[in-house]
PDB file of C-alpha atoms in Angstrom:
ATOM      1  CA  MET A   1       0.126  -0.087  -0.193  1.00  0.00           C
ATOM      2  CA  SER A   2       1.504   3.543  -0.973  1.00  0.00           C
ATOM      3  CA  GLU A   3       1.454   6.057   1.702  1.00  0.00           C
ATOM      4  CA  SER A   4       1.481   8.841  -1.065  1.00  0.00           C
ATOM      5  CA  ALA A   5      -2.021   7.415  -2.714  1.00  0.00           C
ATOM      6  CA  LEU A   6      -4.577   9.850  -2.731  1.00  0.00           C
ATOM      7  CA  ILE A   7      -6.982   7.260  -1.897  1.00  0.00           C
ATOM      8  CA  ARG A   8      -6.132   4.255   0.163  1.00  0.00           C
ATOM      9  CA  VAL A   9      -8.379   1.380   0.828  1.00  0.00           C
ATOM     10  CA  LYS A  10      -7.467  -1.273   3.417  1.00  0.00           C
ATOM     11  CA  ASN A  11      -9.089  -4.486   4.219  1.00  0.00           C
ATOM     12  CA  LEU A  12     -12.457  -3.099   3.261  1.00  0.00           C
ATOM     13  CA  ARG A  13     -15.628  -5.299   4.306  1.00  0.00           C
ATOM     14  CA  LYS A  14     -19.277  -4.426   4.577  1.00  0.00           C
ATOM     15  CA  VAL A  15     -21.998  -6.519   5.895  1.00  0.00           C
ATOM     16  CA  TYR A  16     -25.661  -5.562   5.527  1.00  0.00           C
ATOM     17  CA  ARG A  17     -27.928  -7.437   7.996  1.00  0.00           C
ATOM     18  CA  MET A  18     -31.858  -8.430   6.015  1.00  0.00           C
ATOM     19  CA  GLY A  19     -33.717 -10.147   8.804  1.00  0.00           C
ATOM     20  CA  GLU A  20     -31.607 -12.828  10.125  1.00  0.00           C
ATOM     21  CA  GLU A  21     -29.565 -12.956   6.780  1.00  0.00           C
ATOM     22  CA  ARG A  22     -26.214 -11.427   6.597  1.00  0.00           C
ATOM     23  CA  VAL A  23     -25.035 -10.324   3.331  1.00  0.00           C
ATOM     24  CA  VAL A  24     -21.733  -9.374   2.508  1.00  0.00           C
ATOM     25  CA  ALA A  25     -21.225  -6.792  -0.043  1.00  0.00           C
ATOM     26  CA  LEU A  26     -17.691  -6.028   0.313  1.00  0.00           C
ATOM     27  CA  ASP A  27     -14.997  -8.713   1.586  1.00  0.00           C
ATOM     28  CA  ASN A  28     -11.529  -7.542   2.513  1.00  0.00           C
ATOM     29  CA  VAL A  29     -11.146  -5.131  -0.395  1.00  0.00           C
ATOM     30  CA  SER A  30      -7.778  -2.956  -0.929  1.00  0.00           C
ATOM     31  CA  LEU A  31      -6.513  -0.463  -3.005  1.00  0.00           C
ATOM     32  CA  ASP A  32      -4.508   2.564  -3.698  1.00  0.00           C
ATOM     33  CA  ILE A  33      -5.482   5.237  -6.039  1.00  0.00           C
ATOM     34  CA  GLU A  34      -2.899   8.170  -6.894  1.00  0.00           C
ATOM     35  CA  LYS A  35      -3.753  11.547  -7.997  1.00  0.00           C
ATOM     36  CA  GLY A  36      -4.523  11.981 -11.381  1.00  0.00           C
ATOM     37  CA  GLU A  37      -5.065   8.418 -11.641  1.00  0.00           C
ATOM     38  CA  PHE A  38      -8.405   7.039 -13.361  1.00  0.00           C
ATOM     39  CA  VAL A  39     -10.199   4.102 -11.933  1.00  0.00           C
ATOM     40  CA  ALA A  40     -13.467   2.415 -13.145  1.00  0.00           C
ATOM     41  CA  PHE A  41     -15.112  -0.124 -11.066  1.00  0.00           C
ATOM     42  CA  LEU A  42     -17.067  -2.892 -13.235  1.00  0.00           C
ATOM     43  CA  GLY A  43     -18.980  -5.710 -12.020  1.00  0.00           C
ATOM     44  CA  THR A  44     -22.812  -7.077 -12.152  1.00  0.00           C
ATOM     45  CA  SER A  45     -25.872  -5.496 -10.156  1.00  0.00           C
ATOM     46  CA  GLY A  46     -25.242  -6.119  -6.419  1.00  0.00           C
ATOM     47  CA  SER A  47     -21.662  -6.623  -6.598  1.00  0.00           C
ATOM     48  CA  GLY A  48     -20.568  -3.725  -4.160  1.00  0.00           C
ATOM     49  CA  LYS A  49     -19.782  -0.820  -6.813  1.00  0.00           C
ATOM     50  CA  SER A  50     -22.048   1.703  -5.198  1.00  0.00           C
ATOM     51  CA  THR A  51     -21.340   0.447  -1.646  1.00  0.00           C
ATOM     52  CA  PHE A  52     -17.679   1.100  -2.173  1.00  0.00           C
ATOM     53  CA  LEU A  53     -18.181   4.383  -3.329  1.00  0.00           C
ATOM     54  CA  ASN A  54     -20.601   5.373  -0.735  1.00  0.00           C
ATOM     55  CA  MET A  55     -18.045   4.046   1.861  1.00  0.00           C
ATOM     56  CA  VAL A  56     -15.228   6.090   0.268  1.00  0.00           C
ATOM     57  CA  ALA A  57     -17.223   9.356   0.266  1.00  0.00           C
ATOM     58  CA  GLY A  58     -18.244   8.569   3.828  1.00  0.00           C
ATOM     59  CA  LEU A  59     -21.995   8.201   3.252  1.00  0.00           C
ATOM     60  CA  GLU A  60     -21.613   4.686   4.760  1.00  0.00           C
ATOM     61  CA  LYS A  61     -19.546   3.271   7.424  1.00  0.00           C
ATOM     62  CA  PRO A  62     -17.312   0.141   6.911  1.00  0.00           C
ATOM     63  CA  THR A  63     -18.038  -2.980   8.940  1.00  0.00           C
ATOM     64  CA  LYS A  64     -14.378  -3.178   9.253  1.00  0.00           C
ATOM     65  CA  GLY A  65     -11.360  -1.910   7.355  1.00  0.00           C
ATOM     66  CA  GLU A  66      -9.535   1.463   6.778  1.00  0.00           C
ATOM     67  CA  ILE A  67     -10.470   4.208   4.449  1.00  0.00           C
ATOM     68  CA  TRP A  68      -7.878   7.155   3.789  1.00  0.00           C
ATOM     69  CA  ILE A  69      -8.315  10.236   1.833  1.00  0.00           C
ATOM     70  CA  GLY A  70      -5.046  12.008   1.982  1.00  0.00           C
ATOM     71  CA  LYS A  71      -4.023  11.936   5.580  1.00  0.00           C
ATOM     72  CA  ILE A  72      -7.951  12.084   6.524  1.00  0.00           C
ATOM     73  CA  PRO A  73      -9.064   8.611   8.313  1.00  0.00           C
ATOM     74  CA  VAL A  74     -12.427   8.834   7.056  1.00  0.00           C
ATOM     75  CA  HIS A  75     -13.376   5.619   8.539  1.00  0.00           C
ATOM     76  CA  LYS A  76     -12.822   7.278  12.063  1.00  0.00           C
ATOM     77  CA  LEU A  77     -14.479  10.311  11.542  1.00  0.00           C
ATOM     78  CA  ASN A  78     -17.923  10.659  13.628  1.00  0.00           C
ATOM     79  CA  GLU A  79     -21.068  11.893  11.825  1.00  0.00           C
ATOM     80  CA  ALA A  80     -20.406  15.714  12.195  1.00  0.00           C
ATOM     81  CA  GLN A  81     -16.955  15.616  10.981  1.00  0.00           C
ATOM     82  CA  VAL A  82     -17.643  13.351   8.248  1.00  0.00           C
ATOM     83  CA  THR A  83     -20.327  15.761   7.013  1.00  0.00           C
ATOM     84  CA  LEU A  84     -17.929  18.602   7.156  1.00  0.00           C
ATOM     85  CA  PHE A  85     -15.213  16.732   5.209  1.00  0.00           C
ATOM     86  CA  ARG A  86     -18.019  15.658   2.804  1.00  0.00           C
ATOM     87  CA  GLN A  87     -18.621  19.385   2.192  1.00  0.00           C
ATOM     88  CA  LYS A  88     -14.997  20.328   1.325  1.00  0.00           C
ATOM     89  CA  ASN A  89     -13.778  17.617   0.039  1.00  0.00           C
ATOM     90  CA  ILE A  90     -16.452  15.579  -1.968  1.00  0.00           C
ATOM     91  CA  GLY A  91     -17.857  16.191  -5.258  1.00  0.00           C
ATOM     92  CA  PHE A  92     -20.854  13.798  -5.901  1.00  0.00           C
ATOM     93  CA  ILE A  93     -22.431  13.082  -9.337  1.00  0.00           C
ATOM     94  CA  PHE A  94     -25.598  10.993  -8.721  1.00  0.00           C
ATOM     95  CA  GLN A  95     -26.756   8.530 -11.544  1.00  0.00           C
ATOM     96  CA  ALA A  96     -30.150  10.192 -11.286  1.00  0.00           C
ATOM     97  CA  TYR A  97     -28.954  14.024 -11.321  1.00  0.00           C
ATOM     98  CA  HIS A  98     -30.576  14.638  -7.707  1.00  0.00           C
ATOM     99  CA  LEU A  99     -31.168  18.193  -8.890  1.00  0.00           C
ATOM    100  CA  ILE A 100     -34.020  20.408  -7.109  1.00  0.00           C
ATOM    101  CA  GLY A 101     -36.666  20.768  -9.170  1.00  0.00           C
ATOM    102  CA  SER A 102     -37.850  24.315  -7.624  1.00  0.00           C
ATOM    103  CA  MET A 103     -34.262  25.674  -7.998  1.00  0.00           C
ATOM    104  CA  THR A 104     -32.649  27.011 -11.347  1.00  0.00           C
ATOM    105  CA  ALA A 105     -29.488  25.342 -12.871  1.00  0.00           C
ATOM    106  CA  LEU A 106     -27.575  28.212 -11.204  1.00  0.00           C
ATOM    107  CA  GLU A 107     -28.962  27.594  -8.015  1.00  0.00           C
ATOM    108  CA  ASN A 108     -28.485  23.847  -7.905  1.00  0.00           C
ATOM    109  CA  VAL A 109     -24.700  24.254  -8.943  1.00  0.00           C
ATOM    110  CA  ALA A 110     -24.480  27.087  -6.507  1.00  0.00           C
ATOM    111  CA  LEU A 111     -26.056  25.323  -3.317  1.00  0.00           C
ATOM    112  CA  PRO A 112     -22.813  23.305  -2.008  1.00  0.00           C
ATOM    113  CA  LEU A 113     -21.183  26.915  -2.186  1.00  0.00           C
ATOM    114  CA  ALA A 114     -24.337  28.076  -0.197  1.00  0.00           C
ATOM    115  CA  LEU A 115     -23.989  25.433   2.421  1.00  0.00           C
ATOM    116  CA  ARG A 116     -20.414  26.557   3.140  1.00  0.00           C
ATOM    117  CA  GLY A 117     -21.320  29.716   3.707  1.00  0.00           C
ATOM    118  CA  VAL A 118     -19.846  31.392   0.375  1.00  0.00           C
ATOM    119  CA  GLU A 119     -21.022  35.039  -0.440  1.00  0.00           C
ATOM    120  CA  LYS A 120     -24.024  35.234  -2.617  1.00  0.00           C
ATOM    121  CA  ASP A 121     -22.194  36.877  -5.592  1.00  0.00           C
ATOM    122  CA  LYS A 122     -19.300  34.881  -5.354  1.00  0.00           C
ATOM    123  CA  ARG A 123     -20.872  31.513  -5.537  1.00  0.00           C
ATOM    124  CA  ASN A 124     -23.139  32.611  -8.564  1.00  0.00           C
ATOM    125  CA  ARG A 125     -20.096  33.628 -10.316  1.00  0.00           C
ATOM    126  CA  ARG A 126     -18.255  30.516  -9.726  1.00  0.00           C
ATOM    127  CA  ALA A 127     -21.541  28.359 -10.697  1.00  0.00           C
ATOM    128  CA  LYS A 128     -21.879  30.272 -13.841  1.00  0.00           C
ATOM    129  CA  LYS A 129     -18.352  29.483 -14.748  1.00  0.00           C
ATOM    130  CA  ALA A 130     -19.132  26.018 -14.050  1.00  0.00           C
ATOM    131  CA  LEU A 131     -22.086  25.855 -16.174  1.00  0.00           C
ATOM    132  CA  GLU A 132     -20.166  27.401 -18.939  1.00  0.00           C
ATOM    133  CA  GLY A 133     -17.289  24.656 -18.090  1.00  0.00           C
ATOM    134  CA  VAL A 134     -19.787  21.882 -18.827  1.00  0.00           C
ATOM    135  CA  GLY A 135     -21.453  23.440 -22.198  1.00  0.00           C
ATOM    136  CA  LEU A 136     -24.381  25.337 -20.281  1.00  0.00           C
ATOM    137  CA  LYS A 137     -23.450  28.919 -20.809  1.00  0.00           C
ATOM    138  CA  GLY A 138     -27.333  30.797 -20.957  1.00  0.00           C
ATOM    139  CA  TYR A 139     -29.041  27.888 -18.975  1.00  0.00           C
ATOM    140  CA  ASP A 140     -28.764  29.823 -15.486  1.00  0.00           C
ATOM    141  CA  SER A 141     -32.429  30.281 -14.900  1.00  0.00           C
ATOM    142  CA  ARG A 142     -33.639  27.185 -16.660  1.00  0.00           C
ATOM    143  CA  ARG A 143     -35.261  24.657 -13.923  1.00  0.00           C
ATOM    144  CA  PRO A 144     -34.377  20.741 -14.383  1.00  0.00           C
ATOM    145  CA  SER A 145     -37.816  20.073 -16.135  1.00  0.00           C
ATOM    146  CA  GLN A 146     -37.035  22.481 -18.924  1.00  0.00           C
ATOM    147  CA  MET A 147     -33.630  20.599 -19.762  1.00  0.00           C
ATOM    148  CA  SER A 148     -33.017  17.260 -21.160  1.00  0.00           C
ATOM    149  CA  GLY A 149     -31.291  14.398 -19.314  1.00  0.00           C
ATOM    150  CA  GLY A 150     -28.286  15.169 -20.409  1.00  0.00           C
ATOM    151  CA  GLN A 151     -28.261  18.862 -19.856  1.00  0.00           C
ATOM    152  CA  GLN A 152     -29.501  17.883 -16.274  1.00  0.00           C
ATOM    153  CA  GLN A 153     -26.739  15.809 -15.964  1.00  0.00           C
ATOM    154  CA  ARG A 154     -24.303  18.384 -16.770  1.00  0.00           C
ATOM    155  CA  VAL A 155     -25.712  20.676 -14.401  1.00  0.00           C
ATOM    156  CA  ALA A 156     -25.128  17.717 -11.809  1.00  0.00           C
ATOM    157  CA  ILE A 157     -21.480  17.555 -13.165  1.00  0.00           C
ATOM    158  CA  ALA A 158     -21.162  21.414 -12.440  1.00  0.00           C
ATOM    159  CA  ARG A 159     -22.376  21.288  -8.971  1.00  0.00           C
ATOM    160  CA  ALA A 160     -20.122  18.669  -8.115  1.00  0.00           C
ATOM    161  CA  ILE A 161     -17.011  20.565  -9.630  1.00  0.00           C
ATOM    162  CA  VAL A 162     -18.247  23.989  -8.227  1.00  0.00           C
ATOM    163  CA  GLY A 163     -16.488  23.672  -4.821  1.00  0.00           C
ATOM    164  CA  ASN A 164     -13.226  22.639  -6.515  1.00  0.00           C
ATOM    165  CA  PRO A 165     -13.253  18.968  -4.711  1.00  0.00           C
TER     166      PRO A 165
END
């Protein structure tokens, strides 16, 4: 295991209880991801891909094992600490977009910055730039229902990168 890895996972295990049954979603997974490296997780439905990503992002706690992002031991953070960590360091792009329908594209993209307490003019400038970066210049005032699925996905990407995770 590399000490310089951006993401380091060691002996990760996740077991869910479903009534009396125990389901092992991940069993002894270890890997390092270096800065600049691209990684793809492939597998059938139910093979643990989403569980793994949710644990690395701090959305789920492992049953056993370690998760390090840089020098931060994500597996040891309490709920308040992991919430702040995610807010400052992780950009999520959800498969189903998770845009807020009553908000404009600009407001959806600016939301993570608002949660960080960034002043409105500054967050709107950054959100506009992020929208432009994904090819949605001029879409600021459109609501999700006024955009195609691909455009909504690009709004979700802009929201994920606006905070420089």
